[in-house]
Short mmCIF file of C-alpha atoms in Angstrom, two decimals:
data_model
loop_
_atom_site.label_atom_id
_atom_site.label_comp_id
_atom_site.label_asym_id
_atom_site.label_seq_id
_atom_site.Cartn_x
_atom_site.Cartn_y
_atom_site.Cartn_z
CA UNK A 11 41.61 29.04 -3.45
CA UNK A 12 39.31 31.64 -3.54
CA UNK A 13 36.05 31.18 -2.31
CA UNK A 14 33.09 32.29 -3.83
CA UNK A 15 30.96 35.03 -1.20
CA UNK A 16 27.00 34.77 -2.23
CA UNK A 17 23.89 36.13 -2.00
CA UNK A 18 22.75 34.59 1.43
CA UNK A 19 18.67 32.99 1.72
CA UNK A 20 17.44 35.45 4.79
CA UNK A 21 13.63 33.87 4.90
CA UNK A 22 11.45 31.12 3.50
CA UNK A 23 9.82 32.73 0.70
CA UNK A 24 13.04 34.71 -0.12
CA UNK A 25 14.25 33.72 -3.89
CA UNK A 26 16.38 37.05 -4.81
CA UNK A 27 18.19 39.55 -3.11
CA UNK A 28 19.74 43.21 -4.07
CA UNK A 29 23.13 44.25 -3.32
CA UNK A 30 22.49 47.50 -1.64
CA UNK A 31 26.26 48.47 -0.10
CA UNK A 32 29.95 47.40 -0.27
CA UNK A 33 31.11 47.85 3.74
CA UNK A 34 34.68 47.37 1.73
CA UNK A 35 36.59 47.95 -1.47
CA UNK A 36 38.28 45.69 -3.99
CA UNK A 37 41.71 45.04 -2.03
CA UNK A 38 40.76 45.45 1.33
CA UNK A 39 41.74 42.80 3.72
CA UNK A 40 38.46 41.26 5.32
CA UNK A 41 38.57 38.91 8.31
CA UNK A 42 36.37 36.10 8.52
CA UNK A 43 32.79 36.59 10.35
CA UNK A 44 33.25 40.34 9.67
CA UNK A 45 30.56 42.07 8.11
CA UNK A 46 31.48 43.24 3.84
CA UNK A 47 28.20 44.04 2.50
CA UNK A 48 24.40 45.01 2.90
CA UNK A 49 21.54 43.00 1.37
CA UNK A 50 18.07 43.88 0.11
CA UNK A 51 15.02 41.67 -0.33
CA UNK A 52 11.67 43.30 -0.37
CA UNK A 53 11.08 43.27 3.63
CA UNK A 54 15.11 43.06 5.60
CA UNK A 55 17.88 44.62 5.29
CA UNK A 56 20.60 41.94 6.10
CA UNK A 57 24.57 41.81 6.60
CA UNK A 58 26.79 39.72 4.70
CA UNK A 59 30.08 38.10 6.57
CA UNK A 60 33.09 37.20 5.24
CA UNK A 61 33.09 33.55 4.47
CA UNK A 62 38.00 33.73 4.84
CA UNK A 63 39.90 36.14 6.10
CA UNK A 64 42.41 37.92 2.86
CA UNK A 65 41.67 40.32 0.59
CA UNK A 66 38.85 41.39 -0.59
CA UNK A 67 39.91 40.20 -4.76
CA UNK A 68 36.68 41.13 -6.77
CA UNK A 69 33.50 42.91 -6.32
CA UNK A 70 31.23 40.97 -8.76
CA UNK A 71 27.99 42.58 -8.00
CA UNK A 72 27.88 46.01 -7.76
CA UNK A 73 25.36 48.20 -5.86
CA UNK A 74 21.71 47.90 -7.00
CA UNK A 75 22.47 43.99 -8.83
CA UNK A 76 19.95 41.93 -8.34
CA UNK A 77 20.91 38.23 -7.24
CA UNK A 78 18.83 35.10 -7.00
CA UNK A 79 20.09 33.06 -4.33
CA UNK A 80 23.78 31.31 -4.28
CA UNK A 81 24.85 34.50 -6.68
CA UNK A 82 28.06 35.43 -6.29
CA UNK A 83 28.72 38.42 -5.12
CA UNK A 84 32.50 38.60 -5.05
CA UNK A 85 35.39 36.38 -3.85
CA UNK A 86 37.71 36.46 -0.89
CA UNK A 87 41.28 35.37 -1.22
CA UNK A 88 44.73 35.86 -0.93
CA UNK A 89 46.16 39.07 -1.74
CA UNK A 90 47.27 39.05 -5.39
CA UNK A 91 45.31 35.41 -6.34
CA UNK A 92 43.68 34.35 -8.96
CA UNK A 93 40.05 35.11 -9.49
CA UNK A 94 37.25 32.30 -11.03
CA UNK A 95 36.04 33.02 -14.13
CA UNK A 96 33.18 35.82 -13.64
CA UNK A 97 29.12 34.13 -14.19
CA UNK A 98 26.96 37.08 -15.15
CA UNK A 99 25.66 39.32 -11.98
CA UNK A 100 22.04 39.46 -13.60
CA UNK A 101 21.24 35.43 -13.31
CA UNK A 102 17.91 36.47 -11.40
CA UNK A 103 15.86 33.01 -11.99
CA UNK A 104 13.68 33.50 -15.57
CA UNK A 105 10.34 33.84 -14.88
CA UNK A 106 7.20 32.44 -17.02
CA UNK A 107 7.29 34.86 -20.32
CA UNK A 108 3.43 36.74 -21.00
CA UNK A 109 1.91 35.31 -24.24
CA UNK A 110 2.53 39.18 -25.13
CA UNK A 111 -0.25 42.34 -24.37
CA UNK A 112 -3.29 40.42 -21.72
CA UNK A 113 -6.53 42.54 -21.89
CA UNK A 114 -7.72 44.43 -18.66
CA UNK A 115 -8.86 41.11 -15.74
CA UNK A 116 -6.26 39.08 -17.51
CA UNK A 117 -3.14 37.49 -16.26
CA UNK A 118 -0.76 40.35 -17.13
CA UNK A 119 -2.94 42.89 -16.88
CA UNK A 120 -5.04 44.97 -14.14
CA UNK A 121 -5.75 42.97 -11.17
CA UNK A 122 -8.10 45.75 -9.49
CA UNK A 123 -8.22 46.16 -6.21
CA UNK A 124 -4.97 44.28 -5.79
CA UNK A 125 -4.04 42.15 -2.74
CA UNK A 126 -0.52 43.78 -0.96
CA UNK A 127 2.09 43.66 -0.68
CA UNK A 128 2.84 44.17 -4.51
CA UNK A 129 4.99 41.11 -5.73
CA UNK A 130 6.75 42.14 -8.17
CA UNK A 131 10.70 41.23 -9.02
CA UNK A 132 12.98 43.76 -8.77
CA UNK A 133 13.88 44.01 -12.55
CA UNK A 134 10.26 44.96 -12.61
CA UNK A 135 10.13 47.09 -10.34
CA UNK A 136 13.04 48.80 -11.72
CA UNK A 137 11.25 49.33 -14.93
CA UNK A 138 7.88 50.11 -13.16
CA UNK A 139 9.39 52.83 -12.21
CA UNK A 140 11.55 53.94 -15.19
CA UNK A 141 8.85 54.02 -17.22
CA UNK A 142 6.19 55.93 -14.55
CA UNK A 143 4.29 52.15 -14.51
CA UNK A 144 2.23 51.64 -11.28
CA UNK A 145 2.48 48.74 -10.52
CA UNK A 146 -0.22 47.62 -7.91
CA UNK A 147 -2.65 47.96 -10.51
CA UNK A 148 -1.06 44.77 -12.37
CA UNK A 149 -2.05 41.51 -12.88
CA UNK A 150 1.74 39.58 -12.55
CA UNK A 151 2.23 35.95 -14.58
CA UNK A 152 5.23 34.50 -12.58
CA UNK A 153 4.46 32.02 -9.80
CA UNK A 154 2.27 33.27 -7.13
CA UNK A 155 0.87 36.44 -9.23
CA UNK A 156 4.04 37.89 -8.98
CA UNK A 157 4.93 40.29 -11.42
CA UNK A 158 7.47 39.69 -14.42
CA UNK A 159 9.77 41.84 -16.70
CA UNK A 160 7.38 40.55 -19.14
CA UNK A 161 4.31 41.92 -17.59
CA UNK A 162 5.69 45.14 -17.58
CA UNK A 163 6.63 44.66 -21.35
CA UNK A 164 3.19 43.65 -22.14
CA UNK A 165 2.12 47.07 -21.22
CA UNK A 166 4.66 49.01 -22.52
CA UNK A 167 3.79 46.79 -25.69
CA UNK A 168 -0.24 47.67 -25.58
CA UNK A 169 -1.00 50.60 -23.12
CA UNK A 170 -4.87 50.26 -23.94
CA UNK A 171 -4.75 47.11 -21.75
CA UNK A 172 -4.03 48.19 -18.82
CA UNK A 173 -4.60 52.38 -19.00
CA UNK A 174 -4.97 53.37 -15.33
CA UNK A 175 -0.65 51.27 -14.99
CA UNK A 176 -0.01 55.12 -15.79
CA UNK A 177 1.21 57.32 -13.61
CA UNK A 178 1.17 60.75 -14.76
CA UNK A 179 3.45 63.16 -14.39
CA UNK A 180 1.60 65.23 -12.76
CA UNK A 181 -1.33 66.16 -11.48
CA UNK A 182 -4.94 63.90 -12.05
CA UNK A 183 -4.91 65.60 -15.06
CA UNK A 184 -1.19 64.89 -16.38
CA UNK A 185 -0.87 68.68 -16.65
CA UNK A 186 2.58 69.96 -15.14
CA UNK A 187 1.96 71.52 -11.69
CA UNK A 188 2.87 75.60 -11.49
CA UNK A 189 6.16 76.22 -9.88
CA UNK A 190 6.88 71.99 -9.68
CA UNK A 191 10.54 71.00 -11.83
CA UNK A 192 10.71 67.88 -13.79
CA UNK A 193 13.83 65.34 -12.91
CA UNK A 194 16.25 66.58 -14.94
CA UNK A 195 16.05 70.09 -14.42
CA UNK A 196 18.89 71.64 -13.11
CA UNK A 197 18.71 72.34 -9.43
CA UNK A 198 20.72 74.59 -7.26
CA UNK A 199 20.99 75.75 -3.55
CA UNK A 200 20.23 71.86 -2.45
CA UNK A 201 22.08 70.54 0.94
CA UNK A 202 22.15 66.70 -0.08
CA UNK A 203 21.49 64.52 -2.91
CA UNK A 204 21.18 60.50 -2.60
CA UNK A 205 19.71 57.82 -4.84
CA UNK A 206 16.10 56.51 -3.69
CA UNK A 207 16.62 53.15 -3.73
CA UNK A 208 17.34 50.65 -1.05
CA UNK A 209 15.44 50.42 1.66
CA UNK A 210 13.74 54.15 1.64
CA UNK A 211 13.02 52.42 -1.76
CA UNK A 212 11.45 49.61 -0.53
CA UNK A 213 9.03 51.59 2.12
CA UNK A 214 8.62 54.26 -0.74
CA UNK A 215 6.64 50.98 -2.80
CA UNK A 216 5.51 49.45 -0.35
CA UNK A 217 3.97 52.85 0.88
CA UNK A 218 2.25 53.69 -1.95
CA UNK A 219 1.64 50.30 -3.22
CA UNK A 220 -1.20 50.42 0.52
CA UNK A 221 -2.49 54.07 -0.60
CA UNK A 222 -2.98 52.95 -4.00
CA UNK A 223 -5.00 49.85 -2.99
CA UNK A 224 -7.06 49.80 0.59
CA UNK A 225 -9.73 52.57 0.55
CA UNK A 226 -8.48 53.71 4.26
CA UNK A 227 -11.02 55.15 7.34
CA UNK A 228 -9.23 56.82 9.86
CA UNK A 229 -10.98 56.76 13.29
CA UNK A 230 -9.69 59.95 16.04
CA UNK A 231 -10.27 59.71 19.52
CA UNK A 232 -9.00 60.29 23.07
CA UNK A 233 -8.55 58.24 25.50
CA UNK A 234 -7.85 59.41 29.71
CA UNK A 235 -4.45 58.19 30.14
CA UNK A 236 -4.47 59.21 34.04
CA UNK A 237 -5.13 55.18 35.31
CA UNK A 238 -2.42 53.96 32.85
CA UNK A 239 -0.08 56.00 33.77
CA UNK A 240 -0.27 55.80 37.33
CA UNK A 241 -0.10 52.01 36.84
CA UNK A 242 2.97 52.25 35.28
CA UNK A 243 4.48 54.59 37.84
CA UNK A 244 3.68 51.93 40.41
CA UNK A 245 4.91 49.07 38.82
CA UNK A 246 8.35 50.50 37.86
CA UNK A 247 8.84 52.18 41.46
CA UNK A 248 9.39 48.03 42.17
CA UNK A 249 11.75 47.10 39.20
CA UNK A 250 15.33 47.52 38.38
CA UNK A 251 15.63 50.43 35.29
CA UNK A 252 15.88 47.96 32.44
CA UNK A 253 13.15 46.02 33.20
CA UNK A 254 10.81 49.14 33.67
CA UNK A 255 7.75 48.80 31.27
CA UNK A 256 7.18 52.13 29.01
CA UNK A 257 4.33 52.60 27.54
CA UNK A 258 4.01 51.29 24.04
CA UNK A 259 5.03 47.90 26.60
CA UNK A 260 1.43 48.40 28.12
CA UNK A 261 -0.57 49.72 25.17
CA UNK A 262 0.88 46.72 22.73
CA UNK A 263 -0.51 44.77 26.20
CA UNK A 264 -4.03 45.98 25.40
CA UNK A 265 -4.45 46.12 21.92
CA UNK A 266 -3.63 42.75 21.94
CA UNK A 267 -6.69 41.42 24.55
CA UNK A 268 -8.92 44.04 22.29
CA UNK A 269 -7.79 42.21 19.10
CA UNK A 270 -8.45 38.71 20.90
CA UNK A 271 -12.25 39.88 21.89
CA UNK A 272 -12.45 41.39 18.46
CA UNK A 273 -11.12 39.23 16.11
CA UNK A 274 -12.88 41.25 13.54
CA UNK A 275 -10.04 43.18 13.51
CA UNK A 276 -7.90 40.67 13.46
CA UNK A 277 -8.08 40.53 9.44
CA UNK A 278 -6.77 40.46 6.39
CA UNK A 279 -7.92 41.00 2.69
CA UNK A 280 -6.61 37.78 0.25
CA UNK A 281 -7.38 37.74 -3.11
CA UNK A 282 -10.73 36.74 -3.64
CA UNK A 283 -11.14 35.68 0.59
CA UNK A 284 -11.71 37.78 3.69
CA UNK A 285 -9.53 35.84 6.17
CA UNK A 286 -9.56 36.08 10.07
CA UNK A 287 -6.65 34.89 12.07
CA UNK A 288 -6.83 32.94 14.94
CA UNK A 289 -3.92 34.36 16.24
CA UNK A 290 -2.87 37.56 17.23
CA UNK A 291 0.98 38.25 15.53
CA UNK A 292 1.22 42.24 16.43
CA UNK A 293 3.60 44.38 14.83
CA UNK A 294 5.17 47.32 16.55
CA UNK A 295 6.92 50.27 13.83
CA UNK A 296 10.35 50.80 14.76
CA UNK A 297 12.09 53.74 13.73
CA UNK A 298 15.56 53.59 12.38
CA UNK A 299 17.59 55.52 11.19
CA UNK A 300 16.33 56.87 7.56
CA UNK A 301 14.00 53.83 7.20
CA UNK A 302 11.39 52.27 9.65
CA UNK A 303 11.08 48.45 10.75
CA UNK A 304 8.16 46.84 11.59
CA UNK A 305 9.46 43.54 14.44
CA UNK A 306 6.47 41.37 15.56
CA UNK A 307 5.53 39.70 18.66
CA UNK A 308 3.87 36.60 18.05
CA UNK A 309 0.65 35.70 19.93
CA UNK A 310 0.60 38.59 21.99
CA UNK A 311 -2.88 38.31 22.92
CA UNK A 312 -1.68 35.43 25.00
CA UNK A 313 1.75 36.72 27.07
CA UNK A 314 2.37 38.30 30.24
CA UNK A 315 3.06 42.44 30.34
CA UNK A 316 6.71 41.89 31.26
CA UNK A 317 6.94 38.74 28.84
CA UNK A 318 6.30 41.93 25.52
CA UNK A 319 8.59 44.08 27.35
CA UNK A 320 11.20 42.01 27.40
CA UNK A 321 10.33 40.73 23.73
CA UNK A 322 9.70 44.32 22.19
CA UNK A 323 13.14 45.52 24.02
CA UNK A 324 15.42 43.19 22.52
CA UNK A 325 13.35 43.06 18.86
CA UNK A 326 14.21 47.13 19.01
CA UNK A 327 17.13 46.45 19.84
CA UNK A 328 18.30 44.02 17.46
CA UNK A 329 16.12 45.87 14.89
CA UNK A 330 18.90 49.32 14.82
CA UNK A 331 21.42 46.89 15.00
CA UNK A 332 20.57 45.48 11.43
CA UNK A 333 20.10 42.05 13.51
CA UNK A 334 16.97 41.19 12.79
CA UNK A 335 15.72 37.51 10.95
CA UNK A 336 12.77 37.52 8.07
CA UNK A 337 10.50 35.63 9.91
CA UNK A 338 10.59 38.36 13.04
CA UNK A 339 9.50 40.62 10.98
CA UNK A 340 7.01 38.84 8.76
CA UNK A 341 3.18 38.17 9.71
CA UNK A 342 2.09 40.31 11.22
CA UNK A 343 -1.62 40.88 11.87
CA UNK A 344 -1.91 44.21 12.81
CA UNK A 345 0.51 46.97 13.89
CA UNK A 346 0.87 49.76 16.15
CA UNK A 347 3.22 52.81 15.41
CA UNK A 348 3.61 55.32 18.83
CA UNK A 349 4.59 58.83 17.55
CA UNK A 350 3.28 60.02 21.65
CA UNK A 351 7.43 60.74 22.14
CA UNK A 352 6.99 64.39 19.93
CA UNK A 353 4.95 66.71 20.92
CA UNK A 354 4.02 67.67 17.50
CA UNK A 355 2.42 64.78 16.77
CA UNK A 356 -1.59 64.54 17.74
CA UNK A 357 -3.64 62.64 15.56
CA UNK A 358 -2.35 61.54 12.18
CA UNK A 359 -3.39 59.04 9.18
CA UNK A 360 -0.82 55.81 9.72
CA UNK A 361 -0.57 53.81 6.85
CA UNK A 362 -1.75 50.32 6.76
CA UNK A 363 1.04 47.95 7.02
CA UNK A 364 -0.54 45.58 3.73
CA UNK A 365 -1.84 42.65 3.97
CA UNK A 366 -2.72 43.81 7.25
CA UNK A 367 -5.98 45.66 7.46
CA UNK A 368 -5.69 47.65 10.25
CA UNK A 369 -3.04 49.90 12.06
CA UNK A 370 -3.28 52.02 15.71
CA UNK A 371 -1.64 54.90 15.72
CA UNK A 372 -1.01 57.00 18.97
CA UNK A 373 -0.16 60.32 19.35
CA UNK A 374 0.74 62.46 22.90
CA UNK A 375 -0.85 62.40 25.72
CA UNK A 376 -1.59 65.58 26.04
CA UNK A 377 -3.32 68.02 30.23
CA UNK A 378 -6.68 68.75 28.90
CA UNK A 379 -9.81 69.69 30.67
CA UNK A 380 -12.44 66.65 30.66
CA UNK A 381 -15.75 66.29 32.83
CA UNK A 382 -15.26 63.46 35.54
CA UNK A 383 -18.53 62.80 37.58
CA UNK A 384 -20.50 66.04 36.57
CA UNK A 385 -16.23 68.69 37.34
CA UNK A 386 -13.66 69.82 34.90
CA UNK A 387 -10.61 68.50 36.04
CA UNK A 388 -7.60 68.81 33.73
CA UNK A 389 -6.11 64.48 33.08
CA UNK A 390 -3.38 63.71 30.75
CA UNK A 391 -5.32 62.84 27.10
CA UNK A 392 -3.99 60.46 25.06
CA UNK A 393 -4.77 60.70 20.71
CA UNK A 394 -5.45 57.64 19.32
CA UNK A 395 -5.71 57.54 15.78
CA UNK A 396 -6.96 54.04 13.84
CA UNK A 397 -6.62 53.17 10.58
CA UNK A 398 -8.68 50.68 8.60
CA UNK A 399 -9.33 49.04 5.42
CA UNK A 400 -12.72 49.70 4.26
CA UNK A 401 -13.29 46.66 2.20
CA UNK A 402 -12.94 44.75 4.97
CA UNK A 403 -13.88 46.15 7.78
CA UNK A 404 -16.68 48.90 8.36
CA UNK A 405 -16.83 51.99 10.59
CA UNK A 406 -18.97 50.60 12.80
CA UNK A 407 -17.21 47.81 14.33
CA UNK A 408 -13.99 49.87 13.81
CA UNK A 409 -15.16 52.32 16.47
CA UNK A 410 -16.50 49.62 18.38
CA UNK A 411 -13.53 47.88 18.71
CA UNK A 412 -12.15 51.46 19.56
CA UNK A 413 -14.49 52.16 22.06
CA UNK A 414 -13.15 49.13 23.46
CA UNK A 415 -9.13 49.99 23.50
CA UNK A 416 -10.30 53.32 25.68
CA UNK A 417 -12.00 51.13 27.97
CA UNK A 418 -8.99 49.58 28.83
CA UNK A 419 -6.80 51.86 28.86
CA UNK A 420 -8.69 54.26 31.13
CA UNK A 421 -9.33 51.04 33.02
CA UNK A 422 -6.24 48.91 32.85
CA UNK A 423 -6.01 46.38 36.04
CA UNK A 424 -6.62 44.29 33.46
CA UNK A 425 -2.76 44.22 31.51
CA UNK A 426 -1.51 41.94 35.15
CA UNK A 427 -3.56 38.99 34.27
#
């Protein structure tokens, strides 16, 4: 009897997933436990395994299809086996419809400074992008403020109710940019073309939402990293290669210590409330091929440098294998992103990982002249870029936090405590 291949539940809050890519074709042999498809949520990409030995008899949900948890993606069974009557693949749970066009400030209208990340159904997101609607400005009428298909239809039916939701096609005044091409204009001379979908679309949506919602300020400073680098080298001389600490390991520990002392940076704007978190859950950006993911080290301020290093190595490895659980990339309170390994980057403007309120960017460490005890010496100076959401964190407290980070980097023995 053919066995259903269904959309798995990948987290407590997941209700809908999208088929990102089929790794097997219809008629191909599969083994029980073999990976046959990639599925996407708003937070993670994961792999679906075959529930049985046999062949992939039928693909019910093509790539890009959204399904509820338990929705049938396809069937696996013996070659030539009949497939049961096919269900509809458009079976995303229907949410409460909007009553119609809604004025600004009411349900379905503009949300103003909307808390992020924006909750929106895959169908609604697709419609919004097709009609050039910036959905970050909308107030959803679905459960928990989720934006539904009906909310997008309400905006389309009455655009005057939410005029800010429509993005200009080009330029702030809607005028075409000289020399720009339209999406429909034939292109020549390009070397590659691929759909803006899947993980790339999810990352893009989250970055656009954060950029649109948060009035961001970025502070730049340098820290003398001589003592930090010397301490790391001394410790690593005593360790096996696989146990050695990276600069990122030490910066995670330092940042967590600073957040423990300055909890005003460990905050989030949730609707009409500013929430200060007692626990320090530090996200660390990991670059993947064509993607970016932020696994979270929980209670980082309470962990030793050794434990942080071990966890970070494990999370990074499993991130590259698409093997992280949803709870391992959610619930962060602050993020660190390290581009110091690239010769090209010193200071930059990292985008806040909403709904967090701040992010620390680490740039290249360069040998530079510095004044030490009245003399000019050459020191390895580490570039730091601290971005924060000015709605909830003012400039002076952010500068105070950055000053503490610099102090801990320049006097790093505390990381061993």
